[in-house]
Amino acid sequence: MPYSKDYHLTKNAKPAIRAYLGGSFDPVHNGHLQMALYVYQSLLPIAEQQQHELQVSLLPNARSPFKADSTDPKHRLAMLKLAIKNTPLQINELELWQTPPVYTIDSVKTLRARYPHDDLIFIMGMDSAQSLDKWRNGLALTDHVNLWVFNRLSIGENDPIINNNDENTIAQEKLINQDLVTSNLTALQSQLPIALQHFITDSATDLVAPALKSLTASSNLKNAAQGRIYIDPRPVAAISSTQVRQQLRKQGSQNATLQPINAIINPTVPNSFAKWLNPAVYQYIIDHQLYSAAQFR
């Protein structure tokens, strides 16, 4: 059976809050970890208060229906395991070994059937949330799960990114201009498909409201309490896996040499990969000659 820490469910299992961040993770980067860890840090006090288990999982897909190809799942899974080491995050392999295309709506139905009494949350960037009306039955996601949506700001190669493994993360969050965040929230809400805008809530706590506990194995959120959508006002860097791959290939085409692992963990050495990738993931890419890395070894 594929590795998945949150796969099993027993009759006497402790109620849980389960949040999932899906994606190709090709490769996994610090922007992914930033969103997932934000959610974990926000939900942990709620879970402790309710005495519920908390699981925040990365949900790698087999292959996006919008992409022609992707890296071998075994490599993407290996990089994920390296990236989440020493974090509270988990991995769920529900989609990874399925024959593509695999659609999110089918996954949320499976998870809802598997965990009928738990709070289920799907995490995504605003860029994805904006296009839900173009996904297969994307507007029906809230029939089964709640959504936690992040505003992903553009980031350039030389722009900084918050390191989620840094103990100063929470302190850095407090430096965000709250007035600017508040003024932008209304604009962010208007970017969602109109059919979903009336499900927006202003509190993450509403995603784990007691009303949602009445779900049964044969019901969904539409029958009990319609799923809610929380737009997190904290900006996260909009670095993409595509951007990382392009940068790797760019260096290869220029016959450049990737800096060794000790260089990217040295903050005094300029290197875009230092803020984009976990050092262990970076080393894995080199060792396994991924993304044309063999060209610049």
PDB file of N, CA and C in Angstrom, residues 21-108:
ATOM      1  N   LEU A  21      -2.812  20.269   0.713  1.00  0.00           N
ATOM      2  CA  LEU A  21      -2.316  21.146  -0.342  1.00  0.00           C
ATOM      3  C   LEU A  21      -1.930  20.265  -1.517  1.00  0.00           C
ATOM      4  N   GLY A  22      -2.693  20.351  -2.593  1.00  0.00           N
ATOM      5  CA  GLY A  22      -2.425  19.532  -3.764  1.00  0.00           C
ATOM      6  C   GLY A  22      -1.510  20.236  -4.742  1.00  0.00           C
ATOM      7  N   GLY A  23      -0.901  19.454  -5.615  1.00  0.00           N
ATOM      8  CA  GLY A  23      -0.046  20.022  -6.648  1.00  0.00           C
ATOM      9  C   GLY A  23       0.856  18.969  -7.252  1.00  0.00           C
ATOM     10  N   SER A  24       1.577  19.368  -8.285  1.00  0.00           N
ATOM     11  CA  SER A  24       2.520  18.435  -8.902  1.00  0.00           C
ATOM     12  C   SER A  24       3.805  18.335  -8.080  1.00  0.00           C
ATOM     13  N   PHE A  25       4.163  19.418  -7.364  1.00  0.00           N
ATOM     14  CA  PHE A  25       5.396  19.445  -6.565  1.00  0.00           C
ATOM     15  C   PHE A  25       6.571  18.966  -7.421  1.00  0.00           C
ATOM     16  N   ASP A  26       6.765  19.655  -8.536  1.00  0.00           N
ATOM     17  CA  ASP A  26       7.723  19.194  -9.546  1.00  0.00           C
ATOM     18  C   ASP A  26       8.720  20.307  -9.900  1.00  0.00           C
ATOM     19  N   PRO A  27       9.614  20.686  -8.957  1.00  0.00           N
ATOM     20  CA  PRO A  27       9.825  20.104  -7.631  1.00  0.00           C
ATOM     21  C   PRO A  27       9.073  20.872  -6.540  1.00  0.00           C
ATOM     22  N   VAL A  28       9.019  20.282  -5.352  1.00  0.00           N
ATOM     23  CA  VAL A  28       8.468  20.982  -4.193  1.00  0.00           C
ATOM     24  C   VAL A  28       9.410  22.140  -3.855  1.00  0.00           C
ATOM     25  N   HIS A  29       8.825  23.299  -3.503  1.00  0.00           N
ATOM     26  CA  HIS A  29       9.658  24.467  -3.193  1.00  0.00           C
ATOM     27  C   HIS A  29       9.152  25.148  -1.924  1.00  0.00           C
ATOM     28  N   ASN A  30       9.858  26.174  -1.507  1.00  0.00           N
ATOM     29  CA  ASN A  30       9.547  26.821  -0.240  1.00  0.00           C
ATOM     30  C   ASN A  30       8.198  27.528  -0.233  1.00  0.00           C
ATOM     31  N   GLY A  31       7.691  27.909  -1.405  1.00  0.00           N
ATOM     32  CA  GLY A  31       6.359  28.502  -1.458  1.00  0.00           C
ATOM     33  C   GLY A  31       5.285  27.506  -1.031  1.00  0.00           C
ATOM     34  N   HIS A  32       5.440  26.250  -1.451  1.00  0.00           N
ATOM     35  CA  HIS A  32       4.510  25.204  -1.014  1.00  0.00           C
ATOM     36  C   HIS A  32       4.551  25.065   0.511  1.00  0.00           C
ATOM     37  N   LEU A  33       5.757  24.982   1.037  1.00  0.00           N
ATOM     38  CA  LEU A  33       5.906  24.780   2.481  1.00  0.00           C
ATOM     39  C   LEU A  33       5.371  25.971   3.263  1.00  0.00           C
ATOM     40  N   GLN A  34       5.540  27.149   2.706  1.00  0.00           N
ATOM     41  CA  GLN A  34       5.063  28.352   3.383  1.00  0.00           C
ATOM     42  C   GLN A  34       3.556  28.289   3.592  1.00  0.00           C
ATOM     43  N   MET A  35       2.807  27.953   2.553  1.00  0.00           N
ATOM     44  CA  MET A  35       1.352  27.880   2.685  1.00  0.00           C
ATOM     45  C   MET A  35       0.947  26.790   3.672  1.00  0.00           C
ATOM     46  N   ALA A  36       1.529  25.605   3.526  1.00  0.00           N
ATOM     47  CA  ALA A  36       1.135  24.487   4.383  1.00  0.00           C
ATOM     48  C   ALA A  36       1.453  24.761   5.855  1.00  0.00           C
ATOM     49  N   LEU A  37       2.599  25.367   6.111  1.00  0.00           N
ATOM     50  CA  LEU A  37       2.982  25.643   7.496  1.00  0.00           C
ATOM     51  C   LEU A  37       2.169  26.792   8.090  1.00  0.00           C
ATOM     52  N   TYR A  38       1.802  27.765   7.286  1.00  0.00           N
ATOM     53  CA  TYR A  38       0.894  28.809   7.754  1.00  0.00           C
ATOM     54  C   TYR A  38      -0.401  28.174   8.266  1.00  0.00           C
ATOM     55  N   VAL A  39      -0.948  27.255   7.470  1.00  0.00           N
ATOM     56  CA  VAL A  39      -2.208  26.604   7.843  1.00  0.00           C
ATOM     57  C   VAL A  39      -2.018  25.796   9.122  1.00  0.00           C
ATOM     58  N   TYR A  40      -0.926  25.052   9.197  1.00  0.00           N
ATOM     59  CA  TYR A  40      -0.687  24.248  10.397  1.00  0.00           C
ATOM     60  C   TYR A  40      -0.593  25.137  11.633  1.00  0.00           C
ATOM     61  N   GLN A  41       0.183  26.201  11.542  1.00  0.00           N
ATOM     62  CA  GLN A  41       0.360  27.092  12.682  1.00  0.00           C
ATOM     63  C   GLN A  41      -0.954  27.743  13.100  1.00  0.00           C
ATOM     64  N   SER A  42      -1.821  28.025  12.136  1.00  0.00           N
ATOM     65  CA  SER A  42      -3.098  28.664  12.436  1.00  0.00           C
ATOM     66  C   SER A  42      -4.094  27.688  13.054  1.00  0.00           C
ATOM     67  N   LEU A  43      -4.065  26.437  12.586  1.00  0.00           N
ATOM     68  CA  LEU A  43      -5.040  25.454  13.055  1.00  0.00           C
ATOM     69  C   LEU A  43      -4.647  24.776  14.352  1.00  0.00           C
ATOM     70  N   LEU A  44      -3.363  24.784  14.686  1.00  0.00           N
ATOM     71  CA  LEU A  44      -2.911  24.054  15.862  1.00  0.00           C
ATOM     72  C   LEU A  44      -3.608  24.503  17.151  1.00  0.00           C
ATOM     73  N   PRO A  45      -3.748  25.804  17.427  1.00  0.00           N
ATOM     74  CA  PRO A  45      -4.454  26.200  18.652  1.00  0.00           C
ATOM     75  C   PRO A  45      -5.914  25.750  18.664  1.00  0.00           C
ATOM     76  N   ILE A  46      -6.551  25.763  17.492  1.00  0.00           N
ATOM     77  CA  ILE A  46      -7.948  25.326  17.394  1.00  0.00           C
ATOM     78  C   ILE A  46      -8.041  23.830  17.667  1.00  0.00           C
ATOM     79  N   ALA A  47      -7.138  23.063  17.060  1.00  0.00           N
ATOM     80  CA  ALA A  47      -7.146  21.608  17.249  1.00  0.00           C
ATOM     81  C   ALA A  47      -6.888  21.256  18.716  1.00  0.00           C
ATOM     82  N   GLU A  48      -5.964  21.958  19.339  1.00  0.00           N
ATOM     83  CA  GLU A  48      -5.664  21.688  20.746  1.00  0.00           C
ATOM     84  C   GLU A  48      -6.847  22.030  21.636  1.00  0.00           C
ATOM     85  N   GLN A  49      -7.524  23.123  21.327  1.00  0.00           N
ATOM     86  CA  GLN A  49      -8.691  23.519  22.110  1.00  0.00           C
ATOM     87  C   GLN A  49      -9.815  22.502  21.980  1.00  0.00           C
ATOM     88  N   GLN A  50     -10.014  21.981  20.770  1.00  0.00           N
ATOM     89  CA  GLN A  50     -11.082  21.008  20.522  1.00  0.00           C
ATOM     90  C   GLN A  50     -10.641  19.583  20.831  1.00  0.00           C
ATOM     91  N   GLN A  51      -9.364  19.422  21.173  1.00  0.00           N
ATOM     92  CA  GLN A  51      -8.790  18.100  21.431  1.00  0.00           C
ATOM     93  C   GLN A  51      -8.959  17.186  20.218  1.00  0.00           C
ATOM     94  N   HIS A  52      -8.680  17.751  19.056  1.00  0.00           N
ATOM     95  CA  HIS A  52      -8.735  17.014  17.805  1.00  0.00           C
ATOM     96  C   HIS A  52      -7.331  16.830  17.255  1.00  0.00           C
ATOM     97  N   GLU A  53      -7.148  15.750  16.526  1.00  0.00           N
ATOM     98  CA  GLU A  53      -5.890  15.542  15.824  1.00  0.00           C
ATOM     99  C   GLU A  53      -5.803  16.550  14.687  1.00  0.00           C
ATOM    100  N   LEU A  54      -4.584  16.979  14.374  1.00  0.00           N
ATOM    101  CA  LEU A  54      -4.375  17.898  13.250  1.00  0.00           C
ATOM    102  C   LEU A  54      -3.402  17.274  12.270  1.00  0.00           C
ATOM    103  N   GLN A  55      -3.809  17.197  11.002  1.00  0.00           N
ATOM    104  CA  GLN A  55      -2.939  16.712   9.943  1.00  0.00           C
ATOM    105  C   GLN A  55      -2.993  17.687   8.775  1.00  0.00           C
ATOM    106  N   VAL A  56      -1.857  18.198   8.404  1.00  0.00           N
ATOM    107  CA  VAL A  56      -1.734  19.028   7.206  1.00  0.00           C
ATOM    108  C   VAL A  56      -0.829  18.275   6.250  1.00  0.00           C
ATOM    109  N   SER A  57      -1.371  17.907   5.105  1.00  0.00           N
ATOM    110  CA  SER A  57      -0.678  16.995   4.185  1.00  0.00           C
ATOM    111  C   SER A  57      -0.472  17.622   2.819  1.00  0.00           C
ATOM    112  N   LEU A  58       0.653  17.286   2.202  1.00  0.00           N
ATOM    113  CA  LEU A  58       0.889  17.601   0.804  1.00  0.00           C
ATOM    114  C   LEU A  58       0.320  16.442  -0.016  1.00  0.00           C
ATOM    115  N   LEU A  59      -0.433  16.782  -1.046  1.00  0.00           N
ATOM    116  CA  LEU A  59      -1.162  15.795  -1.845  1.00  0.00           C
ATOM    117  C   LEU A  59      -0.650  15.842  -3.284  1.00  0.00           C
ATOM    118  N   PRO A  60       0.442  15.131  -3.572  1.00  0.00           N
ATOM    119  CA  PRO A  60       0.988  15.170  -4.934  1.00  0.00           C
ATOM    120  C   PRO A  60       0.077  14.452  -5.924  1.00  0.00           C
ATOM    121  N   ASN A  61      -0.086  15.071  -7.101  1.00  0.00           N
ATOM    122  CA  ASN A  61      -0.947  14.440  -8.097  1.00  0.00           C
ATOM    123  C   ASN A  61      -0.155  13.540  -9.033  1.00  0.00           C
ATOM    124  N   ALA A  62      -0.898  12.698  -9.740  1.00  0.00           N
ATOM    125  CA  ALA A  62      -0.265  11.790 -10.696  1.00  0.00           C
ATOM    126  C   ALA A  62       0.312  12.602 -11.849  1.00  0.00           C
ATOM    127  N   ARG A  63      -0.504  13.433 -12.417  1.00  0.00           N
ATOM    128  CA  ARG A  63      -0.103  14.385 -13.447  1.00  0.00           C
ATOM    129  C   ARG A  63      -1.276  15.310 -13.665  1.00  0.00           C
ATOM    130  N   SER A  64      -1.013  16.584 -13.643  1.00  0.00           N
ATOM    131  CA  SER A  64      -2.083  17.541 -13.860  1.00  0.00           C
ATOM    132  C   SER A  64      -2.694  17.348 -15.245  1.00  0.00           C
ATOM    133  N   PRO A  65      -4.031  17.431 -15.366  1.00  0.00           N
ATOM    134  CA  PRO A  65      -4.650  17.339 -16.686  1.00  0.00           C
ATOM    135  C   PRO A  65      -4.276  18.505 -17.580  1.00  0.00           C
ATOM    136  N   PHE A  66      -3.628  19.542 -17.014  1.00  0.00           N
ATOM    137  CA  PHE A  66      -3.224  20.705 -17.793  1.00  0.00           C
ATOM    138  C   PHE A  66      -1.760  20.633 -18.219  1.00  0.00           C
ATOM    139  N   LYS A  67      -1.053  19.532 -17.856  1.00  0.00           N
ATOM    140  CA  LYS A  67       0.360  19.412 -18.182  1.00  0.00           C
ATOM    141  C   LYS A  67       0.603  18.165 -19.012  1.00  0.00           C
ATOM    142  N   ALA A  68       1.502  18.284 -19.969  1.00  0.00           N
ATOM    143  CA  ALA A  68       1.758  17.175 -20.887  1.00  0.00           C
ATOM    144  C   ALA A  68       2.588  16.077 -20.243  1.00  0.00           C
ATOM    145  N   ASP A  69       3.456  16.453 -19.349  1.00  0.00           N
ATOM    146  CA  ASP A  69       4.310  15.445 -18.720  1.00  0.00           C
ATOM    147  C   ASP A  69       4.746  15.943 -17.348  1.00  0.00           C
ATOM    148  N   SER A  70       5.382  15.079 -16.618  1.00  0.00           N
ATOM    149  CA  SER A  70       5.906  15.455 -15.304  1.00  0.00           C
ATOM    150  C   SER A  70       6.985  14.473 -14.916  1.00  0.00           C
ATOM    151  N   THR A  71       7.736  14.833 -13.887  1.00  0.00           N
ATOM    152  CA  THR A  71       8.819  13.982 -13.400  1.00  0.00           C
ATOM    153  C   THR A  71       8.252  12.713 -12.776  1.00  0.00           C
ATOM    154  N   ASP A  72       9.018  11.650 -12.852  1.00  0.00           N
ATOM    155  CA  ASP A  72       8.615  10.368 -12.287  1.00  0.00           C
ATOM    156  C   ASP A  72       8.100  10.559 -10.858  1.00  0.00           C
ATOM    157  N   PRO A  73       6.928   9.979 -10.542  1.00  0.00           N
ATOM    158  CA  PRO A  73       6.368  10.134  -9.191  1.00  0.00           C
ATOM    159  C   PRO A  73       7.323   9.740  -8.082  1.00  0.00           C
ATOM    160  N   LYS A  74       8.169   8.743  -8.318  1.00  0.00           N
ATOM    161  CA  LYS A  74       9.079   8.313  -7.243  1.00  0.00           C
ATOM    162  C   LYS A  74      10.059   9.422  -6.884  1.00  0.00           C
ATOM    163  N   HIS A  75      10.476  10.229  -7.864  1.00  0.00           N
ATOM    164  CA  HIS A  75      11.380  11.339  -7.586  1.00  0.00           C
ATOM    165  C   HIS A  75      10.642  12.463  -6.861  1.00  0.00           C
ATOM    166  N   ARG A  76       9.435  12.765  -7.310  1.00  0.00           N
ATOM    167  CA  ARG A  76       8.670  13.832  -6.663  1.00  0.00           C
ATOM    168  C   ARG A  76       8.345  13.466  -5.216  1.00  0.00           C
ATOM    169  N   LEU A  77       8.040  12.188  -4.982  1.00  0.00           N
ATOM    170  CA  LEU A  77       7.760  11.739  -3.616  1.00  0.00           C
ATOM    171  C   LEU A  77       9.020  11.808  -2.761  1.00  0.00           C
ATOM    172  N   ALA A  78      10.139  11.406  -3.318  1.00  0.00           N
ATOM    173  CA  ALA A  78      11.397  11.452  -2.566  1.00  0.00           C
ATOM    174  C   ALA A  78      11.741  12.889  -2.173  1.00  0.00           C
ATOM    175  N   MET A  79      11.534  13.830  -3.096  1.00  0.00           N
ATOM    176  CA  MET A  79      11.820  15.231  -2.783  1.00  0.00           C
ATOM    177  C   MET A  79      10.867  15.766  -1.727  1.00  0.00           C
ATOM    178  N   LEU A  80       9.609  15.340  -1.765  1.00  0.00           N
ATOM    179  CA  LEU A  80       8.651  15.761  -0.745  1.00  0.00           C
ATOM    180  C   LEU A  80       9.074  15.275   0.634  1.00  0.00           C
ATOM    181  N   LYS A  81       9.515  14.027   0.709  1.00  0.00           N
ATOM    182  CA  LYS A  81       9.929  13.479   2.005  1.00  0.00           C
ATOM    183  C   LYS A  81      11.117  14.255   2.566  1.00  0.00           C
ATOM    184  N   LEU A  82      12.026  14.659   1.692  1.00  0.00           N
ATOM    185  CA  LEU A  82      13.166  15.455   2.134  1.00  0.00           C
ATOM    186  C   LEU A  82      12.719  16.842   2.597  1.00  0.00           C
ATOM    187  N   ALA A  83      11.765  17.426   1.871  1.00  0.00           N
ATOM    188  CA  ALA A  83      11.328  18.793   2.161  1.00  0.00           C
ATOM    189  C   ALA A  83      10.587  18.905   3.483  1.00  0.00           C
ATOM    190  N   ILE A  84       9.822  17.866   3.854  1.00  0.00           N
ATOM    191  CA  ILE A  84       9.011  17.969   5.075  1.00  0.00           C
ATOM    192  C   ILE A  84       9.718  17.420   6.303  1.00  0.00           C
ATOM    193  N   LYS A  85      10.935  16.918   6.116  1.00  0.00           N
ATOM    194  CA  LYS A  85      11.675  16.398   7.268  1.00  0.00           C
ATOM    195  C   LYS A  85      11.846  17.502   8.307  1.00  0.00           C
ATOM    196  N   ASN A  86      11.618  17.161   9.552  1.00  0.00           N
ATOM    197  CA  ASN A  86      11.714  18.103  10.670  1.00  0.00           C
ATOM    198  C   ASN A  86      10.622  19.172  10.639  1.00  0.00           C
ATOM    199  N   THR A  87       9.520  18.887   9.955  1.00  0.00           N
ATOM    200  CA  THR A  87       8.338  19.741  10.005  1.00  0.00           C
ATOM    201  C   THR A  87       7.160  18.871  10.451  1.00  0.00           C
ATOM    202  N   PRO A  88       6.032  19.482  10.837  1.00  0.00           N
ATOM    203  CA  PRO A  88       4.859  18.691  11.220  1.00  0.00           C
ATOM    204  C   PRO A  88       4.026  18.245  10.027  1.00  0.00           C
ATOM    205  N   LEU A  89       4.472  18.553   8.820  1.00  0.00           N
ATOM    206  CA  LEU A  89       3.688  18.240   7.628  1.00  0.00           C
ATOM    207  C   LEU A  89       3.756  16.754   7.291  1.00  0.00           C
ATOM    208  N   GLN A  90       2.745  16.285   6.555  1.00  0.00           N
ATOM    209  CA  GLN A  90       2.667  14.892   6.139  1.00  0.00           C
ATOM    210  C   GLN A  90       2.479  14.814   4.620  1.00  0.00           C
ATOM    211  N   ILE A  91       2.448  13.594   4.118  1.00  0.00           N
ATOM    212  CA  ILE A  91       2.245  13.338   2.688  1.00  0.00           C
ATOM    213  C   ILE A  91       1.082  12.375   2.527  1.00  0.00           C
ATOM    214  N   ASN A  92       0.215  12.660   1.578  1.00  0.00           N
ATOM    215  CA  ASN A  92      -0.871  11.736   1.241  1.00  0.00           C
ATOM    216  C   ASN A  92      -0.710  11.349  -0.221  1.00  0.00           C
ATOM    217  N   GLU A  93      -0.664  10.055  -0.497  1.00  0.00           N
ATOM    218  CA  GLU A  93      -0.391   9.557  -1.849  1.00  0.00           C
ATOM    219  C   GLU A  93      -1.648   9.145  -2.606  1.00  0.00           C
ATOM    220  N   LEU A  94      -2.779   9.641  -2.182  1.00  0.00           N
ATOM    221  CA  LEU A  94      -4.054   9.263  -2.801  1.00  0.00           C
ATOM    222  C   LEU A  94      -4.024   9.367  -4.320  1.00  0.00           C
ATOM    223  N   GLU A  95      -3.483  10.449  -4.854  1.00  0.00           N
ATOM    224  CA  GLU A  95      -3.515  10.682  -6.299  1.00  0.00           C
ATOM    225  C   GLU A  95      -2.264  10.195  -7.015  1.00  0.00           C
ATOM    226  N   LEU A  96      -1.166  10.072  -6.283  1.00  0.00           N
ATOM    227  CA  LEU A  96       0.147   9.939  -6.911  1.00  0.00           C
ATOM    228  C   LEU A  96       0.276   8.752  -7.845  1.00  0.00           C
ATOM    229  N   TRP A  97      -0.314   7.605  -7.475  1.00  0.00           N
ATOM    230  CA  TRP A  97      -0.110   6.383  -8.252  1.00  0.00           C
ATOM    231  C   TRP A  97      -1.288   6.055  -9.149  1.00  0.00           C
ATOM    232  N   GLN A  98      -2.253   6.971  -9.242  1.00  0.00           N
ATOM    233  CA  GLN A  98      -3.397   6.734 -10.117  1.00  0.00           C
ATOM    234  C   GLN A  98      -3.026   7.047 -11.564  1.00  0.00           C
ATOM    235  N   THR A  99      -3.770   6.437 -12.484  1.00  0.00           N
ATOM    236  CA  THR A  99      -3.557   6.726 -13.904  1.00  0.00           C
ATOM    237  C   THR A  99      -4.150   8.083 -14.234  1.00  0.00           C
ATOM    238  N   PRO A 100      -3.354   9.012 -14.763  1.00  0.00           N
ATOM    239  CA  PRO A 100      -3.883  10.336 -15.078  1.00  0.00           C
ATOM    240  C   PRO A 100      -4.823  10.285 -16.280  1.00  0.00           C
ATOM    241  N   PRO A 101      -5.707  11.285 -16.418  1.00  0.00           N
ATOM    242  CA  PRO A 101      -5.822  12.433 -15.523  1.00  0.00           C
ATOM    243  C   PRO A 101      -6.607  12.099 -14.252  1.00  0.00           C
ATOM    244  N   VAL A 102      -6.207  12.735 -13.151  1.00  0.00           N
ATOM    245  CA  VAL A 102      -6.896  12.601 -11.869  1.00  0.00           C
ATOM    246  C   VAL A 102      -7.429  13.973 -11.499  1.00  0.00           C
ATOM    247  N   TYR A 103      -8.706  14.046 -11.159  1.00  0.00           N
ATOM    248  CA  TYR A 103      -9.335  15.340 -10.916  1.00  0.00           C
ATOM    249  C   TYR A 103      -9.586  15.571  -9.431  1.00  0.00           C
ATOM    250  N   THR A 104      -9.418  16.821  -9.011  1.00  0.00           N
ATOM    251  CA  THR A 104      -9.553  17.170  -7.603  1.00  0.00           C
ATOM    252  C   THR A 104     -10.924  16.818  -7.065  1.00  0.00           C
ATOM    253  N   ILE A 105     -11.967  17.003  -7.846  1.00  0.00           N
ATOM    254  CA  ILE A 105     -13.322  16.716  -7.368  1.00  0.00           C
ATOM    255  C   ILE A 105     -13.450  15.247  -6.973  1.00  0.00           C
ATOM    256  N   ASP A 106     -12.802  14.358  -7.703  1.00  0.00           N
ATOM    257  CA  ASP A 106     -12.863  12.936  -7.355  1.00  0.00           C
ATOM    258  C   ASP A 106     -12.093  12.665  -6.066  1.00  0.00           C
ATOM    259  N   SER A 107     -10.992  13.361  -5.883  1.00  0.00           N
ATOM    260  CA  SER A 107     -10.197  13.168  -4.667  1.00  0.00           C
ATOM    261  C   SER A 107     -10.944  13.645  -3.436  1.00  0.00           C
ATOM    262  N   VAL A 108     -11.607  14.801  -3.526  1.00  0.00           N
ATOM    263  CA  VAL A 108     -12.313  15.300  -2.342  1.00  0.00           C
ATOM    264  C   VAL A 108     -13.496  14.404  -1.997  1.00  0.00           C
TER     265      VAL A 108
END
